[in-house]
Coordinates of C-alpha atoms and ligand atoms in Angstrom, one line a residue:
X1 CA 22.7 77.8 101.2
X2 CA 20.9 75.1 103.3
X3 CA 20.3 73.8 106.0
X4 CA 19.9 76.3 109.3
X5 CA 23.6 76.5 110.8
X6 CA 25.7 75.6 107.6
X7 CA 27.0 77.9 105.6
X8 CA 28.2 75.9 102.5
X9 CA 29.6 78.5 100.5
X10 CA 32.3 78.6 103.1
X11 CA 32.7 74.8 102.9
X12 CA 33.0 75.1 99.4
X13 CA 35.5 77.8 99.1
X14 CA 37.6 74.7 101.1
X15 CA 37.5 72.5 97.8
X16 CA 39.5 73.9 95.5
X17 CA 38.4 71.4 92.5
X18 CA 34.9 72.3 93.0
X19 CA 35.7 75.6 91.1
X20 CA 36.4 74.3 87.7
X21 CA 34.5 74.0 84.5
X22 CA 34.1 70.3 82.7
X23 CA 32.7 70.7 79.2
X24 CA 32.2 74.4 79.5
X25 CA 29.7 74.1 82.4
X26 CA 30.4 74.7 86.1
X27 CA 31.4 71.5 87.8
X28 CA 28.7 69.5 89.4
X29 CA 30.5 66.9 91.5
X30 CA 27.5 64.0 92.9
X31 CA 30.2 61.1 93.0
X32 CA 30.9 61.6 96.7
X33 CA 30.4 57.7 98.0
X34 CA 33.1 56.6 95.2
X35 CA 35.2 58.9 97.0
X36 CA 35.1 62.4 98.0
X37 CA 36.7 65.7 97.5
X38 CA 39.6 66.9 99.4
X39 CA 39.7 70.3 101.3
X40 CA 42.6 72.4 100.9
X41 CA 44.2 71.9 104.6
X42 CA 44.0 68.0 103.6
X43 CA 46.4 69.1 100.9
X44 CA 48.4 71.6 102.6
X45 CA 49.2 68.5 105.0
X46 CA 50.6 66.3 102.3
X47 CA 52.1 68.7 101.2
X48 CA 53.8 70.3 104.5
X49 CA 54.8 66.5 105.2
X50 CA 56.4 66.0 102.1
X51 CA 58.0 69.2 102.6
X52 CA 59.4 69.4 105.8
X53 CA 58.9 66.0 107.9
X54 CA 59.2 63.1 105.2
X55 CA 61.6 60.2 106.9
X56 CA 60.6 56.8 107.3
X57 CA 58.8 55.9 110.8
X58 CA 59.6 53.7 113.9
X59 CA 63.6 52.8 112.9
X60 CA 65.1 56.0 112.4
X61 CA 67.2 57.8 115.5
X62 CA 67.2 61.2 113.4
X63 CA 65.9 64.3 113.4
X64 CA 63.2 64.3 110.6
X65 CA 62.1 60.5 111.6
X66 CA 61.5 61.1 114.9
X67 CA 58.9 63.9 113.4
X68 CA 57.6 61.6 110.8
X69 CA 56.8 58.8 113.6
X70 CA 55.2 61.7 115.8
X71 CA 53.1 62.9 112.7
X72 CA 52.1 58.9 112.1
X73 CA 51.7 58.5 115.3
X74 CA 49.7 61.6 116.0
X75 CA 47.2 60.6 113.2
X76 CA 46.6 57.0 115.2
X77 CA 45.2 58.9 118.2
X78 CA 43.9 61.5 116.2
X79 CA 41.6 58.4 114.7
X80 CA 40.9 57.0 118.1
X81 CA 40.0 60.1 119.2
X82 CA 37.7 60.7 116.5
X83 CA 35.7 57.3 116.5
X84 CA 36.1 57.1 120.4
X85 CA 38.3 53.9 120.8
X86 CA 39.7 53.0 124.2
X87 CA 43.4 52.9 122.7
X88 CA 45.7 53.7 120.0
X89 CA 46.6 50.2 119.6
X90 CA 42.9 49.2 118.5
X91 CA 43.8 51.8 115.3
X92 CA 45.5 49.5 112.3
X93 CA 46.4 51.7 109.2
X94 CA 45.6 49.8 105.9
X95 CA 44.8 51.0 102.1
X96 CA 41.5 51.2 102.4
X97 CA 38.2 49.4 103.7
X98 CA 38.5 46.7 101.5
X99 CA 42.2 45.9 103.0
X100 CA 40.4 46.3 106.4
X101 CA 37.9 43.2 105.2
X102 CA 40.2 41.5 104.0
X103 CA 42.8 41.6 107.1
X104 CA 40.0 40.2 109.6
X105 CA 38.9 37.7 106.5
X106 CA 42.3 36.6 106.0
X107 CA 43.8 36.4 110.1
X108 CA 40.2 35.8 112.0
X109 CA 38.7 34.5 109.6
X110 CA 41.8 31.5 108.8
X111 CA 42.3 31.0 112.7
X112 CA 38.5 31.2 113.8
X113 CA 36.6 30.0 110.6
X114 CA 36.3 26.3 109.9
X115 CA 34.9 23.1 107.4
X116 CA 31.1 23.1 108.3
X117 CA 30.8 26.9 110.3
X118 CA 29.2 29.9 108.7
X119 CA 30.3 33.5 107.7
X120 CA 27.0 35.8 107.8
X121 CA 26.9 38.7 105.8
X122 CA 23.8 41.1 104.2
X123 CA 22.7 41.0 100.4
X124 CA 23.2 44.3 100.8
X125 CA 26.9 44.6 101.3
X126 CA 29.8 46.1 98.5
X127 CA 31.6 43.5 96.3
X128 CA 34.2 44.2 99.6
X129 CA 32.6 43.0 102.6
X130 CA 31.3 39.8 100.0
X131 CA 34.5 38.7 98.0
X132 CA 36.9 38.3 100.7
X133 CA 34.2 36.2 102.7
X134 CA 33.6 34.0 99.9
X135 CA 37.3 33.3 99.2
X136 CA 37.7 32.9 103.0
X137 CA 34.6 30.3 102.9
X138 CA 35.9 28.4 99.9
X139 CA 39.6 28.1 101.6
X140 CA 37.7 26.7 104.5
X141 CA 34.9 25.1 103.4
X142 CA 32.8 27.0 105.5
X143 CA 29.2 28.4 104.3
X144 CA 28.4 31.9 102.8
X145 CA 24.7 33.1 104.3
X146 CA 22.9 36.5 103.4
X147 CA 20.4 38.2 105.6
X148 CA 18.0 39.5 102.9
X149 CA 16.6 42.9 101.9
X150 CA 13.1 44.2 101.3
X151 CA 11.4 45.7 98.8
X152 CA 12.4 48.9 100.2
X153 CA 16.3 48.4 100.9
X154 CA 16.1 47.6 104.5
X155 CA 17.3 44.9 105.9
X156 CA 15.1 42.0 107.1
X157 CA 16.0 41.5 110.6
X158 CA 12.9 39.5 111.3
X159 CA 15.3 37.0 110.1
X160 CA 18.5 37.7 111.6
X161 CA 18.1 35.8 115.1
X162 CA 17.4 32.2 113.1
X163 CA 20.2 33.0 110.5
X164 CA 22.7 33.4 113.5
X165 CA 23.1 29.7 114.3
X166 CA 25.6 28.1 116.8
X167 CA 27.5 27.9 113.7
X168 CA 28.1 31.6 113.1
X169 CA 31.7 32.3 113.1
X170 CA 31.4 36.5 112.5
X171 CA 28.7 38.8 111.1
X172 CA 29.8 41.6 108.5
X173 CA 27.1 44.3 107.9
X174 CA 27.4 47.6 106.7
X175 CA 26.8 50.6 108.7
X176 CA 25.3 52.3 105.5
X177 CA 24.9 51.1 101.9
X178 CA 26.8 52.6 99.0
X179 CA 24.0 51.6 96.7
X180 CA 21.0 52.7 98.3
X181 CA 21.8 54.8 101.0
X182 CA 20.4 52.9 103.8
X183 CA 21.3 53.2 107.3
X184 CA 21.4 50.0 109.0
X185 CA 20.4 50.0 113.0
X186 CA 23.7 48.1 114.1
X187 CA 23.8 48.6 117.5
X188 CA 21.1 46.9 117.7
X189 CA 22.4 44.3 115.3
X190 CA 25.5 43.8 117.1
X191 CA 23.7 43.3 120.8
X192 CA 21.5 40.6 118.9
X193 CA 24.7 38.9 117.3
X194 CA 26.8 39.5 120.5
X195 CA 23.5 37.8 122.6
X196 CA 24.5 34.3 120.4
X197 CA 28.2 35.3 120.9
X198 CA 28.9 36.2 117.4
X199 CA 31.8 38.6 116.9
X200 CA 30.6 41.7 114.3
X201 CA 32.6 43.7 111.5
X202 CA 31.0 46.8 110.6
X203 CA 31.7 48.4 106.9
X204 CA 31.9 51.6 107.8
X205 CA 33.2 53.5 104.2
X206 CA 29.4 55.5 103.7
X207 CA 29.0 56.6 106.9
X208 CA 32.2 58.3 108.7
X209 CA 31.9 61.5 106.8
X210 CA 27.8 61.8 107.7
X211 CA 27.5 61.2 111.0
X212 CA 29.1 60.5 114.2
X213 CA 30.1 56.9 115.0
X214 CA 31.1 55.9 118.4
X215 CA 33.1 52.6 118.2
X216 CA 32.3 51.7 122.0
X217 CA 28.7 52.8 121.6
X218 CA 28.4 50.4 119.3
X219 CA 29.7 47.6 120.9
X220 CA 31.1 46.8 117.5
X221 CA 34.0 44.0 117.3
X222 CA 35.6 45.4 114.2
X223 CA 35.1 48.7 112.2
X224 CA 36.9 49.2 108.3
X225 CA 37.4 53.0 107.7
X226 CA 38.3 54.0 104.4
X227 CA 40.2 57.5 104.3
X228 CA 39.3 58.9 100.7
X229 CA 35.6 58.6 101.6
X230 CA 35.6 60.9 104.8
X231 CA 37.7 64.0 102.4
X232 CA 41.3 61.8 103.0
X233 CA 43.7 61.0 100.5
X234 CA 43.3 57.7 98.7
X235 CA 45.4 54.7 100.0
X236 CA 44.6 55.3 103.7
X237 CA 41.9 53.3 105.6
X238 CA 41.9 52.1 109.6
X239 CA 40.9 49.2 110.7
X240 CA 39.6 49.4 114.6
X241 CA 39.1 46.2 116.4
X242 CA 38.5 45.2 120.0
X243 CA 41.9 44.8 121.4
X244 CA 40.9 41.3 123.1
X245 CA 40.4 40.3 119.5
X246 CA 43.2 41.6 117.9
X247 CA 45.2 40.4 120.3
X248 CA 43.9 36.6 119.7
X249 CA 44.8 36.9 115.8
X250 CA 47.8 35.7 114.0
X251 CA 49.9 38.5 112.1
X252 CA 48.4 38.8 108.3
X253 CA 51.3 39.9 106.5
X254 CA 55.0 39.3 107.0
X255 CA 57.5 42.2 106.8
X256 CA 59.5 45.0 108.8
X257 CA 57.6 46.7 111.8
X258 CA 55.4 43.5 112.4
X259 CA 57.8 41.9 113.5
X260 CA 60.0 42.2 116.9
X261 CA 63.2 40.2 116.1
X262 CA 64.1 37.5 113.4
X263 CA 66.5 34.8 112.9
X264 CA 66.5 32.0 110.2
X265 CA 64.2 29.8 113.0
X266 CA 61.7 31.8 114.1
X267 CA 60.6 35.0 114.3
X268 CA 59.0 37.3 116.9
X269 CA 55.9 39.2 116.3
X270 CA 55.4 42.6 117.4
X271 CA 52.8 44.4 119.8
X272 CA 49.7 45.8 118.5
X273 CA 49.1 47.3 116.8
X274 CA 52.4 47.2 115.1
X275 CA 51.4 43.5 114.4
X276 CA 49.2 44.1 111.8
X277 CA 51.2 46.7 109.5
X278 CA 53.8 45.2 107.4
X279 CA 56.7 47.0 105.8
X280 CA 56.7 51.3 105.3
X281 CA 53.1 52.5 106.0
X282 CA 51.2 55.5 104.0
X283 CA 52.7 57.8 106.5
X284 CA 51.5 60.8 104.4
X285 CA 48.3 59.2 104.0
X286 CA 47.7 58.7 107.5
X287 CA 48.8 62.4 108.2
X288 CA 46.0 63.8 105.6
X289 CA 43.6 62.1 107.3
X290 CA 44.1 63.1 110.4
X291 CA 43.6 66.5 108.8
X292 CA 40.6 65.5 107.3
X293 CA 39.0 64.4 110.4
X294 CA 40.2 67.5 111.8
X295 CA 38.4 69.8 108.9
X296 CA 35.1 67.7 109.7
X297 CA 35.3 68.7 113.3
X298 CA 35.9 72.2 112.1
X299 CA 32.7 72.2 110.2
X300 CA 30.9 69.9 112.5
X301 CA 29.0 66.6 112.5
X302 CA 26.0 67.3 113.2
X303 CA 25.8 70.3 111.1
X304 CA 27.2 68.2 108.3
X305 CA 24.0 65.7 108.9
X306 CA 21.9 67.9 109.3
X307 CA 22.6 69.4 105.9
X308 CA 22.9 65.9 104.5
X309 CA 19.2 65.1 105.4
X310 CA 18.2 68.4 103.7
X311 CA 19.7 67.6 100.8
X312 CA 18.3 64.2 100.7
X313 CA 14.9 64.8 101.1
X314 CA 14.9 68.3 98.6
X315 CA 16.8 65.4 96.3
X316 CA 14.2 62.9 97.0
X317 CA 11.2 64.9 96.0
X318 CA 12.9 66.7 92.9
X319 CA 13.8 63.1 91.3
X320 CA 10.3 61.8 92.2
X321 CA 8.5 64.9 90.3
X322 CA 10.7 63.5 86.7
X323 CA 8.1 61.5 84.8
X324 CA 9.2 57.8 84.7
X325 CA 12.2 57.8 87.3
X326 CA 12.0 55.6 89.9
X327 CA 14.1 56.3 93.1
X328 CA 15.4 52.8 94.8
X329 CA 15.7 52.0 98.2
X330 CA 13.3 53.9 100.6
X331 CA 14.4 52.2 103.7
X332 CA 13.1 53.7 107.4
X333 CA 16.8 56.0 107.8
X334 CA 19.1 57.1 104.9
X335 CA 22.4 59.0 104.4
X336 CA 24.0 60.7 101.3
X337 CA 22.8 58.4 98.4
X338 CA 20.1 59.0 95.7
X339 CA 19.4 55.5 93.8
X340 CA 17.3 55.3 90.6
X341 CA 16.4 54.2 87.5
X342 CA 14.5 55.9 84.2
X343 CA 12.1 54.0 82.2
X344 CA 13.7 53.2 78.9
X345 CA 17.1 54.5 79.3
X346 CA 20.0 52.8 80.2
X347 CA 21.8 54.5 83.3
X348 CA 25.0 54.4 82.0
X349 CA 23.1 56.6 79.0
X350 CA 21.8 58.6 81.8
X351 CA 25.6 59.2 83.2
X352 CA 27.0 60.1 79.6
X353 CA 24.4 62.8 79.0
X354 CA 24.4 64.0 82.7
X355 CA 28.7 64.4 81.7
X356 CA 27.8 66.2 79.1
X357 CA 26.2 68.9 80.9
X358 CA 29.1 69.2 83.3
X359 CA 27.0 66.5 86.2
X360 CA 29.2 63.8 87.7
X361 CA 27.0 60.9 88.5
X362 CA 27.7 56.9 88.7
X363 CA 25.7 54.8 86.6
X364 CA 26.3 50.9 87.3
X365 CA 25.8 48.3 90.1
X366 CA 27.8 49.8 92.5
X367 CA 30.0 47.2 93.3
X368 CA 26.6 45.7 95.0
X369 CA 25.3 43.4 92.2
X370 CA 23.8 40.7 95.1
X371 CA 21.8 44.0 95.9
X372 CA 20.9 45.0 92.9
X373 CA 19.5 42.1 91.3
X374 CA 17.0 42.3 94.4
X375 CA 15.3 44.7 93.1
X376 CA 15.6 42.7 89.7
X377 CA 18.3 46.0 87.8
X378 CA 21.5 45.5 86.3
X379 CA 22.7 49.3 87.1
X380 CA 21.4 52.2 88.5
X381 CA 22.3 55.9 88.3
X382 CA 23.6 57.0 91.5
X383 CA 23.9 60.4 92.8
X384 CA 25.9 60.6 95.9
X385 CA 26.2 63.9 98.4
X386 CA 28.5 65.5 100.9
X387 CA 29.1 68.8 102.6
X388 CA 30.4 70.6 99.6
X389 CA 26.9 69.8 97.7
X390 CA 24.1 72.4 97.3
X391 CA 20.0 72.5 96.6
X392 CA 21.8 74.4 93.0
X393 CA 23.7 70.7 92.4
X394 CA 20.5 69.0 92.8
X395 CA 18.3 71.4 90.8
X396 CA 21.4 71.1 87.9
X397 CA 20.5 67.1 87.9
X398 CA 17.3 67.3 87.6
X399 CA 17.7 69.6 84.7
X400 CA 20.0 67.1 83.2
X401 CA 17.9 64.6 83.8
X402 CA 15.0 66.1 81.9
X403 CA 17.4 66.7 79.0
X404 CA 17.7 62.9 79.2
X405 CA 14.0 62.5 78.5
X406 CA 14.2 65.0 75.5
X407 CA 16.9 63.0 74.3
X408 CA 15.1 59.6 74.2
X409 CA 11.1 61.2 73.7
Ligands
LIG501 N1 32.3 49.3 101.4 C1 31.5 50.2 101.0 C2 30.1 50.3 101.5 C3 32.0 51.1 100.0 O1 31.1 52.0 99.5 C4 33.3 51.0 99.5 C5 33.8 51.9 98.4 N2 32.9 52.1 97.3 C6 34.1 50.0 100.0 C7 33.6 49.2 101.0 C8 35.5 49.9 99.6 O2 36.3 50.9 100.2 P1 37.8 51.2 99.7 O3 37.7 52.0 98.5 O4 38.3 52.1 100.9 O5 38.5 50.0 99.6

């Protein structure tokens, strides 16, 4: 156990696939930022859905999808509620962040973004808050701009006020970065953005299942959830925006509940935030992550960071002790995410011996190859943390890590 108030074996007696062997040794599960484990009341709701409720939403005048749209429903507020938005129609379901990105990329960005304006994003963002800027810039033939990183993965904001030009259509940061773990200090990056009346998107997929985040604290413009991150299914995400904003965006997809009547001539859109979500929705998705948000609460946030930061900094100093590795990305706050490299082994080496010994690890760039060329690597190995970990997880990396240096000696 660690950490003062959390009593982990208890959260771990939650995750049912935690207690599993993988090539004869006990599971050791550090792949939580590619997505995270699911408790068992997140799969008792699927599965009470899909036993008792399952109908499809909004149309139906029966029985079953009257409960379905109340269980849908329930989940939107549950989500507002959770992330302190002012309304439920500021809470779009979509698959995941990366649909989230791609929504305001694809509707903002079309209607707001034009030849000769700029798109600013971080060289520290995922492949998903990049890609959908870049196709949006080349559509447009607007211009792509980075703020940059330093040497030790924070961002350089020193920079930030000249990058935001009077050409700035949006800024997309994220809130914390899946390669390195840094924390970035957007509030005060969306007042500075907002002072040269740039609208912000926050990536919000590391940092939901660490730590609170207040949508109105932050002032934020647009936040992209991703449900399998924050102990949800897979499939589910949110995107939250200011409802002035979403309200002054065209629809993004075309299909039933977006839509308000139809005839061969024209078509009327629906009300947010109906507008936004086209055709039969995850409802099952949405319902397990309303109980994942739920099982969070249960446990609590700011137990769950505080055992997060133990973790990390027990992590830190265990890695640092192993001759030749070099832990990347020491930026002033970090959540969940231990980033490093060994001399003279490849990572993805690193990963397959770490398998080996029953250690789930990512080795690679992350999805964040603009960041990791910064600091001049192909790949990293990344361990990743949530509730469910242990100081025993860590200490079983670092043992497999020094099997790795037997292995290439
Ligand atoms: N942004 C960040 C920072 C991420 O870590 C990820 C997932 N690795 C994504 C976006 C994409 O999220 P999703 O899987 O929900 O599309």
């Amino acid at each position: 156990m660690s950490g003062k108030d959390f009593d982990v074996a208890r959260v771990r007696a939650d995750f049912p696939i935690l207690h599993q062997e993988v090539r004869g040794r006990p599971l050791v599960y550090l792949d939580s930022a590619a997505t995270t484990q699911k408790p068992q009341a997140v799969i008792d709701a699927l599965v009470r859905y899909y036993t008792h409720d399952n109908a499809n939403v909004h149309r139906g005048v029966h029985a079953l999808s009257e409960r379905s749209t109340a269980a849908y429903e329930g989940a939107r507020e549950r989500i507002r509620r959770f992330i302190n938005a002012r309304d439920t129609k500021e809470i779009i379901f979509v698959r995941g962040c990366t649909e989230a990105v791609n929504l305001v990329a694809q509707s903002f960005g079309r209607s707001k973004v034009g030849p000769g304006d700029e798109v600013l994003i971080t060289a520290m963002e995922h492949h998903s808050n990049i890609v959908p800027w870049q196709m949006l810039c080349d559509k447009v033939g607007a211009t792509l701009k980075m703020v940059p990183v330093d040497e030790r993965g924070d961002l350089r904001l020193e920079q930030l006020d000249a990058l935001l030009t009077e050409r700035t259509r949006i800024l997309a940061v994220t809130h914390v970065s899946n390669a390195l773990g840094t924390v970035n200090p957007v509030k005060e990056i969306v007042k500075r953005a907002h002072a040269k009346g740039v609208p912000v998107l926050l990536d919000g997929a590391q940092a939901l299942q660490h730590f609170r985040v207040d949508v109105q604290d932050l002032d934020c413009d647009f936040y992209a959830l991703s449900g399998h991150k924050a102990f949800g299914p897979t499939g589910i995400g949110v995107l939250y925006g200011k409802a002035s904003v979403l309200e002054s965006m065209p629809p993004w997809q075309g299909g039933g509940d977006m839509i308000l009547t139809v005839t061969m001539e024209k078509t009327v859109y629906n009300r947010l935030p109906y507008r936004f979500e086209a055709g039969t929705p995850d409802i099952s998705g949405a319902v397990g992550l309303a109980a994942a948000l739920d099982y969070i609460d249960s446990v609590g946030l700011d137990a769950i960071a505080a055992h997060d930061r133990d973790l990390l900094e027990y992590g830190a100093q265990a890695l640092e002790a192993i001759p030749g590795l070099k832990l990347l990305g020491r930026g002033r706050e970090r959540s969940g995410v231990l980033s490093f490299i060994m001399e003279d082994v490849h990572a993805h080496d690193v990963g397959t011996i770490l398998d080996r010994e029953g250690v789930a690890i990512r080795a690679g760039h992350h999805c964040a190859q603009p960041l990791l060329s910064c600091f001049g690597v192909a790949a990293t190995v990344r361990a990743s943390l949530a509730m469910y970990n242990t100081r025993e997880d860590i200490d079983a990396l670092v043992r497999g890590l020094h099997k790795v240096r037997e292995v290439f000696a």
